[in-house]
Amino acid sequence: MLYVRLITMRLLKAVVVLFMIIIFNFVLIQLAPGDPAAILAGEAGATDEEFLRQLRERFGLDQPLYVQLWRYVSGVAMLDFGFSYRQQMPVLDLILARLPATLLLTGTAFVLSLALGIVAGSLAAARVKKPSGSLIMALALLFYATPLFWVALMSVVLFSVYLDWLPAYGMYTVGAGHTGLAMVLDVGKHLILPATTLALFFMAIYTRMTRASMLEASQQDFVKTARAKGLKNSVIQRRHILRNALLPIITLAGLQAGQMVGGAILTETVFAWPGIGRLMFEALQQRDYNLLLGIFFFSAALVILFNIITDLVYGLADPRIKEGS
């Protein structure tokens, strides 16, 4: 019953937040420089005022701002995000076609960064006064401080150009005609570089957080009691220290999962990964405002969804959170 109430409250808050985001993004796009009608007219080689008027009337750009906002909000409520005048397709169809690729990339990077970050942080905490622990933290600091786009470019140069081990661009081999298991392996091979590149930065954050949380938990009285009982250090680290240190990591992971969608823009652009991050970059270059607004909406919805899932997982890990809700 508590979980039902918790989910209901989170969903109600999510609706309000999404509504505010829709309005904010719409106003922000309207303030952006550039006239989509003028851009389309310029590409068509027609710059007369009559043609511009017809374009603005066709796309509803001649209406007052409040009318455009009402039409857009009403359309979003019916899952109608408008029409992409550059792609000549409904916005919803474009986003749904690209969304699985982004979820595959960010999901793989999230699991990889979280798993490796917890393992590396645990090892660093267990070897806090040893050279190996210092080496782990130095590598974590290096990955954290290195720009994501530079890591992506250097990984392409090293593993694709010089070593020729992994493909540099795309989600699959164009024209190969793979099916079944061969298709899965081909996509997995193309996924290695972008997923690893995106995961390195977040893995560094989880490593530092895990180490700090475990060192803090190791000073608690229940750990001293476990040591006094003669339990093995490995058992203490795994069952007592790590388990209690995971609570702040869960919170951070929920926040970072949403940020990965935004961080995927650079990764998808460098590796030509056909996700919504690359679609957003193309829409921004083309002044495709309807498509941009749709991508902003889905990105915000994913962030809110990840936060709700984090609240539920946190309630399972710490029952006091569920009782307090």
mmCIF file of C-alpha atoms in Angstrom:
data_model
loop_
_atom_site.group_PDB
_atom_site.id
_atom_site.type_symbol
_atom_site.label_atom_id
_atom_site.label_comp_id
_atom_site.label_asym_id
_atom_site.label_seq_id
_atom_site.Cartn_x
_atom_site.Cartn_y
_atom_site.Cartn_z
ATOM 1 C CA MET A 1 0.000 0.000 0.000
ATOM 2 C CA LEU A 2 2.881 2.331 0.819
ATOM 3 C CA TYR A 3 4.433 1.632 -2.564
ATOM 4 C CA VAL A 4 1.158 2.407 -4.354
ATOM 5 C CA ARG A 5 0.911 5.738 -2.534
ATOM 6 C CA LEU A 6 4.571 6.492 -3.245
ATOM 7 C CA ILE A 7 4.216 5.752 -6.968
ATOM 8 C CA THR A 8 0.980 7.760 -7.188
ATOM 9 C CA MET A 9 2.569 10.815 -5.573
ATOM 10 C CA ARG A 10 5.644 10.567 -7.807
ATOM 11 C CA LEU A 11 3.496 10.279 -10.944
ATOM 12 C CA LEU A 12 1.402 13.310 -9.988
ATOM 13 C CA LYS A 13 4.554 15.338 -9.404
ATOM 14 C CA ALA A 14 5.950 14.063 -12.719
ATOM 15 C CA VAL A 15 2.913 15.347 -14.617
ATOM 16 C CA VAL A 16 3.292 18.807 -13.079
ATOM 17 C CA VAL A 17 7.034 18.890 -13.775
ATOM 18 C CA LEU A 18 6.532 17.765 -17.377
ATOM 19 C CA PHE A 19 3.903 20.449 -17.920
ATOM 20 C CA MET A 20 6.284 23.129 -16.636
ATOM 21 C CA ILE A 21 9.088 21.743 -18.811
ATOM 22 C CA ILE A 22 6.847 21.840 -21.902
ATOM 23 C CA ILE A 23 6.055 25.522 -21.354
ATOM 24 C CA PHE A 24 9.652 26.452 -20.523
ATOM 25 C CA ASN A 25 11.072 24.666 -23.566
ATOM 26 C CA PHE A 26 8.471 26.187 -25.873
ATOM 27 C CA VAL A 27 9.218 29.735 -24.696
ATOM 28 C CA LEU A 28 12.957 29.078 -24.860
ATOM 29 C CA ILE A 29 12.721 27.839 -28.451
ATOM 30 C CA GLN A 30 10.690 30.892 -29.423
ATOM 31 C CA LEU A 31 13.450 33.137 -28.057
ATOM 32 C CA ALA A 32 16.113 31.335 -30.088
ATOM 33 C CA PRO A 33 17.500 33.258 -33.097
ATOM 34 C CA GLY A 34 16.569 32.206 -36.609
ATOM 35 C CA ASP A 35 13.324 31.898 -38.543
ATOM 36 C CA PRO A 36 12.526 28.361 -39.765
ATOM 37 C CA ALA A 37 10.386 29.770 -42.580
ATOM 38 C CA ALA A 38 13.207 32.029 -43.775
ATOM 39 C CA ILE A 39 15.663 29.112 -43.689
ATOM 40 C CA LEU A 40 13.353 26.891 -45.734
ATOM 41 C CA ALA A 41 12.697 29.702 -48.187
ATOM 42 C CA GLY A 42 16.403 30.378 -48.556
ATOM 43 C CA GLU A 43 17.145 26.724 -49.296
ATOM 44 C CA ALA A 44 14.331 26.703 -51.865
ATOM 45 C CA GLY A 45 15.814 29.799 -53.529
ATOM 46 C CA ALA A 46 12.664 31.860 -52.971
ATOM 47 C CA THR A 47 12.938 34.864 -50.685
ATOM 48 C CA ASP A 48 9.853 36.889 -51.625
ATOM 49 C CA GLU A 49 7.506 37.919 -48.815
ATOM 50 C CA GLU A 50 4.521 36.046 -50.237
ATOM 51 C CA PHE A 51 6.345 32.726 -50.106
ATOM 52 C CA LEU A 52 7.496 33.438 -46.542
ATOM 53 C CA ARG A 53 3.923 34.287 -45.559
ATOM 54 C CA GLN A 54 2.664 31.021 -47.020
ATOM 55 C CA LEU A 55 5.303 29.032 -45.129
ATOM 56 C CA ARG A 56 4.524 30.742 -41.828
ATOM 57 C CA GLU A 57 0.824 30.148 -42.353
ATOM 58 C CA ARG A 58 1.407 26.502 -43.259
ATOM 59 C CA PHE A 59 3.393 25.775 -40.082
ATOM 60 C CA GLY A 60 1.324 28.039 -37.821
ATOM 61 C CA LEU A 61 4.166 30.489 -37.257
ATOM 62 C CA ASP A 62 1.936 33.447 -38.056
ATOM 63 C CA GLN A 63 -0.228 32.868 -34.985
ATOM 64 C CA PRO A 64 0.274 34.714 -31.667
ATOM 65 C CA LEU A 65 2.586 33.056 -29.167
ATOM 66 C CA TYR A 66 -0.187 32.026 -26.773
ATOM 67 C CA VAL A 67 -2.107 30.394 -29.619
ATOM 68 C CA GLN A 68 0.951 28.434 -30.717
ATOM 69 C CA LEU A 69 1.579 27.382 -27.102
ATOM 70 C CA TRP A 70 -2.015 26.219 -26.617
ATOM 71 C CA ARG A 71 -1.964 24.238 -29.855
ATOM 72 C CA TYR A 72 1.326 22.617 -28.905
ATOM 73 C CA VAL A 73 0.279 21.706 -25.332
ATOM 74 C CA SER A 74 -3.029 20.342 -26.616
ATOM 75 C CA GLY A 75 -1.182 18.266 -29.178
ATOM 76 C CA VAL A 76 1.280 16.878 -26.608
ATOM 77 C CA ALA A 77 -1.636 15.849 -24.399
ATOM 78 C CA MET A 78 -2.814 13.715 -27.350
ATOM 79 C CA LEU A 79 0.759 12.495 -28.032
ATOM 80 C CA ASP A 80 0.886 14.654 -31.144
ATOM 81 C CA PHE A 81 4.276 16.398 -31.180
ATOM 82 C CA GLY A 82 3.793 18.013 -34.540
ATOM 83 C CA PHE A 83 5.432 17.530 -37.900
ATOM 84 C CA SER A 84 9.109 17.809 -38.770
ATOM 85 C CA TYR A 85 9.208 20.111 -41.775
ATOM 86 C CA ARG A 86 12.839 19.136 -42.460
ATOM 87 C CA GLN A 87 12.452 15.360 -42.229
ATOM 88 C CA GLN A 88 8.920 15.375 -43.676
ATOM 89 C CA MET A 89 7.764 12.958 -40.976
ATOM 90 C CA PRO A 90 5.757 13.172 -37.741
ATOM 91 C CA VAL A 91 8.004 14.009 -34.806
ATOM 92 C CA LEU A 92 6.759 11.057 -32.758
ATOM 93 C CA ASP A 93 7.682 8.583 -35.496
ATOM 94 C CA LEU A 94 11.175 10.053 -35.799
ATOM 95 C CA ILE A 95 11.836 9.880 -32.062
ATOM 96 C CA LEU A 96 10.443 6.372 -31.616
ATOM 97 C CA ALA A 97 12.633 5.182 -34.496
ATOM 98 C CA ARG A 98 15.787 6.562 -32.821
ATOM 99 C CA LEU A 99 14.932 5.964 -29.153
ATOM 100 C CA PRO A 100 15.853 2.235 -28.998
ATOM 101 C CA ALA A 101 19.404 2.985 -30.162
ATOM 102 C CA THR A 102 19.856 5.601 -27.442
ATOM 103 C CA LEU A 103 18.408 3.342 -24.762
ATOM 104 C CA LEU A 104 20.721 0.534 -25.865
ATOM 105 C CA LEU A 105 23.767 2.802 -25.716
ATOM 106 C CA THR A 106 22.941 4.551 -22.440
ATOM 107 C CA GLY A 107 21.679 1.362 -20.775
ATOM 108 C CA THR A 108 24.861 -0.514 -21.635
ATOM 109 C CA ALA A 109 27.040 2.395 -20.527
ATOM 110 C CA PHE A 110 25.070 2.760 -17.281
ATOM 111 C CA VAL A 111 25.377 -0.901 -16.292
ATOM 112 C CA LEU A 112 29.046 -0.972 -17.288
ATOM 113 C CA SER A 113 29.949 2.214 -15.404
ATOM 114 C CA LEU A 114 28.012 1.237 -12.276
ATOM 115 C CA ALA A 115 29.402 -2.289 -12.084
ATOM 116 C CA LEU A 116 33.006 -1.316 -12.772
ATOM 117 C CA GLY A 117 32.741 1.768 -10.555
ATOM 118 C CA ILE A 118 31.509 -0.218 -7.542
ATOM 119 C CA VAL A 119 34.165 -2.902 -8.029
ATOM 120 C CA ALA A 120 36.973 -0.359 -8.473
ATOM 121 C CA GLY A 121 35.766 1.725 -5.537
ATOM 122 C CA SER A 122 35.550 -1.341 -3.310
ATOM 123 C CA LEU A 123 39.075 -2.358 -4.218
ATOM 124 C CA ALA A 124 40.344 1.185 -3.607
ATOM 125 C CA ALA A 125 38.660 1.283 -0.182
ATOM 126 C CA ALA A 126 40.080 -2.116 0.787
ATOM 127 C CA ARG A 127 43.580 -0.996 -0.304
ATOM 128 C CA VAL A 128 43.376 2.565 0.963
ATOM 129 C CA LYS A 129 46.990 2.669 2.173
ATOM 130 C CA LYS A 130 48.489 0.606 -0.636
ATOM 131 C CA PRO A 131 49.914 1.665 -4.036
ATOM 132 C CA SER A 132 47.206 -0.285 -5.875
ATOM 133 C CA GLY A 133 44.499 1.773 -4.166
ATOM 134 C CA SER A 134 46.248 5.008 -5.086
ATOM 135 C CA LEU A 135 46.601 3.802 -8.685
ATOM 136 C CA ILE A 136 42.854 3.102 -8.931
ATOM 137 C CA MET A 137 42.000 6.584 -7.665
ATOM 138 C CA ALA A 138 44.539 8.183 -9.998
ATOM 139 C CA LEU A 139 42.957 6.442 -12.991
ATOM 140 C CA ALA A 140 39.501 7.471 -11.791
ATOM 141 C CA LEU A 141 40.642 11.085 -11.560
ATOM 142 C CA LEU A 142 42.146 10.853 -15.049
ATOM 143 C CA PHE A 143 38.912 9.536 -16.586
ATOM 144 C CA TYR A 144 36.889 12.143 -14.704
ATOM 145 C CA ALA A 145 39.041 15.068 -15.868
ATOM 146 C CA THR A 146 39.421 14.008 -19.510
ATOM 147 C CA PRO A 147 36.843 15.544 -21.899
ATOM 148 C CA LEU A 148 34.402 13.013 -23.262
ATOM 149 C CA PHE A 149 34.779 14.063 -26.899
ATOM 150 C CA TRP A 150 38.587 13.721 -26.680
ATOM 151 C CA VAL A 151 38.307 10.185 -25.290
ATOM 152 C CA ALA A 152 35.879 9.328 -28.089
ATOM 153 C CA LEU A 153 38.158 10.680 -30.816
ATOM 154 C CA MET A 154 41.289 9.031 -29.400
ATOM 155 C CA SER A 155 39.517 5.677 -29.051
ATOM 156 C CA VAL A 156 38.538 5.878 -32.714
ATOM 157 C CA VAL A 157 42.125 6.694 -33.708
ATOM 158 C CA LEU A 158 43.609 3.910 -31.576
ATOM 159 C CA PHE A 159 41.182 1.011 -31.861
ATOM 160 C CA SER A 160 39.728 1.699 -35.312
ATOM 161 C CA VAL A 161 42.434 3.447 -37.347
ATOM 162 C CA TYR A 162 45.701 2.052 -36.003
ATOM 163 C CA LEU A 163 44.738 -1.333 -34.551
ATOM 164 C CA ASP A 164 41.661 -1.938 -36.744
ATOM 165 C CA TRP A 165 40.023 -3.955 -33.966
ATOM 166 C CA LEU A 166 36.636 -2.276 -33.746
ATOM 167 C CA PRO A 167 34.365 -0.336 -36.133
ATOM 168 C CA ALA A 168 34.486 3.413 -35.698
ATOM 169 C CA TYR A 169 31.043 4.535 -36.818
ATOM 170 C CA GLY A 170 27.448 3.433 -37.014
ATOM 171 C CA MET A 171 25.315 0.884 -35.218
ATOM 172 C CA TYR A 172 25.765 -1.988 -37.665
ATOM 173 C CA THR A 173 27.604 -2.834 -40.866
ATOM 174 C CA VAL A 174 25.705 -1.271 -43.750
ATOM 175 C CA GLY A 175 24.988 -3.711 -46.585
ATOM 176 C CA ALA A 176 26.177 -6.787 -44.657
ATOM 177 C CA GLY A 177 22.686 -8.255 -44.493
ATOM 178 C CA HIS A 178 23.205 -9.869 -41.077
ATOM 179 C CA THR A 179 20.261 -11.537 -39.344
ATOM 180 C CA GLY A 180 19.704 -13.306 -36.056
ATOM 181 C CA LEU A 181 22.777 -13.931 -33.937
ATOM 182 C CA ALA A 182 25.094 -12.447 -36.552
ATOM 183 C CA MET A 183 23.139 -9.179 -36.350
ATOM 184 C CA VAL A 184 23.347 -9.163 -32.541
ATOM 185 C CA LEU A 185 27.106 -9.722 -32.631
ATOM 186 C CA ASP A 186 27.546 -7.020 -35.254
ATOM 187 C CA VAL A 187 25.608 -4.472 -33.189
ATOM 188 C CA GLY A 188 27.537 -5.522 -30.082
ATOM 189 C CA LYS A 189 30.834 -4.976 -31.857
ATOM 190 C CA HIS A 190 29.769 -1.480 -32.919
ATOM 191 C CA LEU A 191 28.518 -0.803 -29.374
ATOM 192 C CA ILE A 192 31.838 -1.431 -27.606
ATOM 193 C CA LEU A 193 33.578 1.872 -28.356
ATOM 194 C CA PRO A 194 30.685 4.321 -27.761
ATOM 195 C CA ALA A 195 29.412 2.509 -24.659
ATOM 196 C CA THR A 196 32.881 2.265 -23.107
ATOM 197 C CA THR A 197 33.653 5.897 -23.909
ATOM 198 C CA LEU A 198 30.425 7.081 -22.316
ATOM 199 C CA ALA A 199 30.887 4.784 -19.314
ATOM 200 C CA LEU A 200 34.429 5.889 -18.385
ATOM 201 C CA PHE A 201 33.426 9.315 -17.067
ATOM 202 C CA PHE A 202 30.559 7.979 -14.950
ATOM 203 C CA MET A 203 32.621 5.003 -13.791
ATOM 204 C CA ALA A 204 35.130 7.462 -12.327
ATOM 205 C CA ILE A 205 32.341 9.164 -10.364
ATOM 206 C CA TYR A 206 31.013 5.855 -8.988
ATOM 207 C CA THR A 207 34.542 4.774 -8.061
ATOM 208 C CA ARG A 208 35.165 7.888 -6.006
ATOM 209 C CA MET A 209 31.723 7.756 -4.392
ATOM 210 C CA THR A 210 32.004 4.043 -3.536
ATOM 211 C CA ARG A 211 35.421 4.500 -1.963
ATOM 212 C CA ALA A 212 34.300 7.488 0.122
ATOM 213 C CA SER A 213 31.093 5.757 1.246
ATOM 214 C CA MET A 214 32.880 2.547 2.187
ATOM 215 C CA LEU A 215 35.556 4.381 4.165
ATOM 216 C CA GLU A 216 32.845 6.259 6.034
ATOM 217 C CA ALA A 217 30.857 3.075 6.713
ATOM 218 C CA SER A 218 33.978 1.249 7.912
ATOM 219 C CA GLN A 219 34.162 3.616 10.897
ATOM 220 C CA GLN A 220 30.689 2.744 12.153
ATOM 221 C CA ASP A 221 30.119 0.766 15.352
ATOM 222 C CA PHE A 222 28.511 -2.229 13.625
ATOM 223 C CA VAL A 223 31.708 -2.760 11.625
ATOM 224 C CA LYS A 224 33.811 -2.670 14.780
ATOM 225 C CA THR A 225 31.445 -5.208 16.313
ATOM 226 C CA ALA A 226 31.812 -7.476 13.279
ATOM 227 C CA ARG A 227 35.591 -7.296 13.548
ATOM 228 C CA ALA A 228 35.414 -8.044 17.263
ATOM 229 C CA LYS A 229 33.436 -11.199 16.460
ATOM 230 C CA GLY A 230 36.327 -12.396 14.329
ATOM 231 C CA LEU A 231 34.639 -12.242 10.925
ATOM 232 C CA LYS A 232 36.874 -12.330 7.877
ATOM 233 C CA ASN A 233 37.746 -8.996 6.350
ATOM 234 C CA SER A 234 36.279 -10.026 2.977
ATOM 235 C CA VAL A 235 32.951 -10.866 4.660
ATOM 236 C CA ILE A 236 32.937 -7.540 6.506
ATOM 237 C CA GLN A 237 33.705 -5.626 3.322
ATOM 238 C CA ARG A 238 31.013 -7.362 1.293
ATOM 239 C CA ARG A 239 28.145 -7.908 3.741
ATOM 240 C CA HIS A 240 28.478 -4.978 6.122
ATOM 241 C CA ILE A 241 30.456 -2.105 4.632
ATOM 242 C CA LEU A 242 29.508 -2.319 0.942
ATOM 243 C CA ARG A 243 25.840 -2.982 1.637
ATOM 244 C CA ASN A 244 25.489 0.184 3.725
ATOM 245 C CA ALA A 245 27.681 2.201 1.358
ATOM 246 C CA LEU A 246 25.369 1.472 -1.574
ATOM 247 C CA LEU A 247 22.617 3.858 -0.420
ATOM 248 C CA PRO A 248 24.246 7.122 -1.594
ATOM 249 C CA ILE A 249 25.461 5.340 -4.729
ATOM 250 C CA ILE A 250 21.866 4.410 -5.621
ATOM 251 C CA THR A 251 20.847 8.044 -5.340
ATOM 252 C CA LEU A 252 23.755 9.192 -7.478
ATOM 253 C CA ALA A 253 23.143 6.453 -10.042
ATOM 254 C CA GLY A 254 19.551 7.588 -10.492
ATOM 255 C CA LEU A 255 20.666 11.147 -11.191
ATOM 256 C CA GLN A 256 23.471 10.054 -13.515
ATOM 257 C CA ALA A 257 21.182 7.737 -15.498
ATOM 258 C CA GLY A 258 19.216 10.758 -16.654
ATOM 259 C CA GLN A 259 22.366 12.731 -17.401
ATOM 260 C CA MET A 260 23.628 9.931 -19.624
ATOM 261 C CA VAL A 261 20.890 10.718 -22.119
ATOM 262 C CA GLY A 262 22.302 14.242 -22.427
ATOM 263 C CA GLY A 263 25.882 13.000 -22.437
ATOM 264 C CA ALA A 264 25.032 10.678 -25.292
ATOM 265 C CA ILE A 265 24.758 13.663 -27.661
ATOM 266 C CA LEU A 266 28.534 13.970 -28.006
ATOM 267 C CA THR A 267 29.071 10.219 -28.082
ATOM 268 C CA GLU A 268 26.404 9.609 -30.723
ATOM 269 C CA THR A 269 27.725 12.475 -32.838
ATOM 270 C CA VAL A 270 31.345 11.288 -32.778
ATOM 271 C CA PHE A 271 30.476 7.636 -33.431
ATOM 272 C CA ALA A 272 27.553 8.385 -35.793
ATOM 273 C CA TRP A 273 25.287 6.350 -33.519
ATOM 274 C CA PRO A 274 21.697 6.699 -34.791
ATOM 275 C CA GLY A 275 20.076 7.793 -31.514
ATOM 276 C CA ILE A 276 18.059 10.771 -30.347
ATOM 277 C CA GLY A 277 21.229 12.560 -29.249
ATOM 278 C CA ARG A 278 22.482 12.733 -32.802
ATOM 279 C CA LEU A 279 18.947 13.524 -33.971
ATOM 280 C CA MET A 280 18.895 16.464 -31.552
ATOM 281 C CA PHE A 281 22.176 17.767 -32.944
ATOM 282 C CA GLU A 282 20.844 17.551 -36.503
ATOM 283 C CA ALA A 283 17.566 19.231 -35.525
ATOM 284 C CA LEU A 284 19.479 22.068 -33.871
ATOM 285 C CA GLN A 285 21.548 22.657 -36.997
ATOM 286 C CA GLN A 286 18.451 22.609 -39.190
ATOM 287 C CA ARG A 287 16.322 24.812 -36.884
ATOM 288 C CA ASP A 288 13.755 22.011 -36.710
ATOM 289 C CA TYR A 289 11.984 23.369 -33.641
ATOM 290 C CA ASN A 290 9.143 20.855 -33.502
ATOM 291 C CA LEU A 291 11.621 18.008 -33.468
ATOM 292 C CA LEU A 292 13.745 19.725 -30.822
ATOM 293 C CA LEU A 293 10.729 20.211 -28.568
ATOM 294 C CA GLY A 294 9.780 16.556 -28.954
ATOM 295 C CA ILE A 295 13.287 15.385 -28.080
ATOM 296 C CA PHE A 296 13.374 17.709 -25.066
ATOM 297 C CA PHE A 297 10.081 16.241 -23.874
ATOM 298 C CA PHE A 298 11.234 12.635 -24.179
ATOM 299 C CA SER A 299 14.580 13.428 -22.530
ATOM 300 C CA ALA A 300 12.812 15.056 -19.587
ATOM 301 C CA ALA A 301 10.374 12.141 -19.332
ATOM 302 C CA LEU A 302 13.271 9.675 -19.200
ATOM 303 C CA VAL A 303 14.995 11.659 -16.455
ATOM 304 C CA ILE A 304 11.796 11.738 -14.394
ATOM 305 C CA LEU A 305 11.250 8.000 -14.988
ATOM 306 C CA PHE A 306 14.767 7.215 -13.793
ATOM 307 C CA ASN A 307 14.199 9.303 -10.662
ATOM 308 C CA ILE A 308 10.977 7.432 -9.867
ATOM 309 C CA ILE A 309 12.755 4.101 -10.303
ATOM 310 C CA THR A 310 15.548 5.362 -8.040
ATOM 311 C CA ASP A 311 13.028 6.241 -5.321
ATOM 312 C CA LEU A 312 11.561 2.731 -5.508
ATOM 313 C CA VAL A 313 14.953 1.027 -5.405
ATOM 314 C CA TYR A 314 16.031 3.262 -2.554
ATOM 315 C CA GLY A 315 12.901 2.239 -0.644
ATOM 316 C CA LEU A 316 13.837 -1.425 -1.105
ATOM 317 C CA ALA A 317 17.410 -0.817 0.029
ATOM 318 C CA ASP A 318 16.411 1.304 3.032
ATOM 319 C CA PRO A 319 12.915 0.605 4.448
ATOM 320 C CA ARG A 320 13.087 3.812 6.493
ATOM 321 C CA ILE A 321 12.646 5.792 3.241
ATOM 322 C CA LYS A 322 9.485 3.858 2.424
ATOM 323 C CA GLU A 323 8.097 4.410 5.917
ATOM 324 C CA GLY A 324 8.917 8.111 5.780
ATOM 325 C CA SER A 325 7.102 8.530 2.478
#
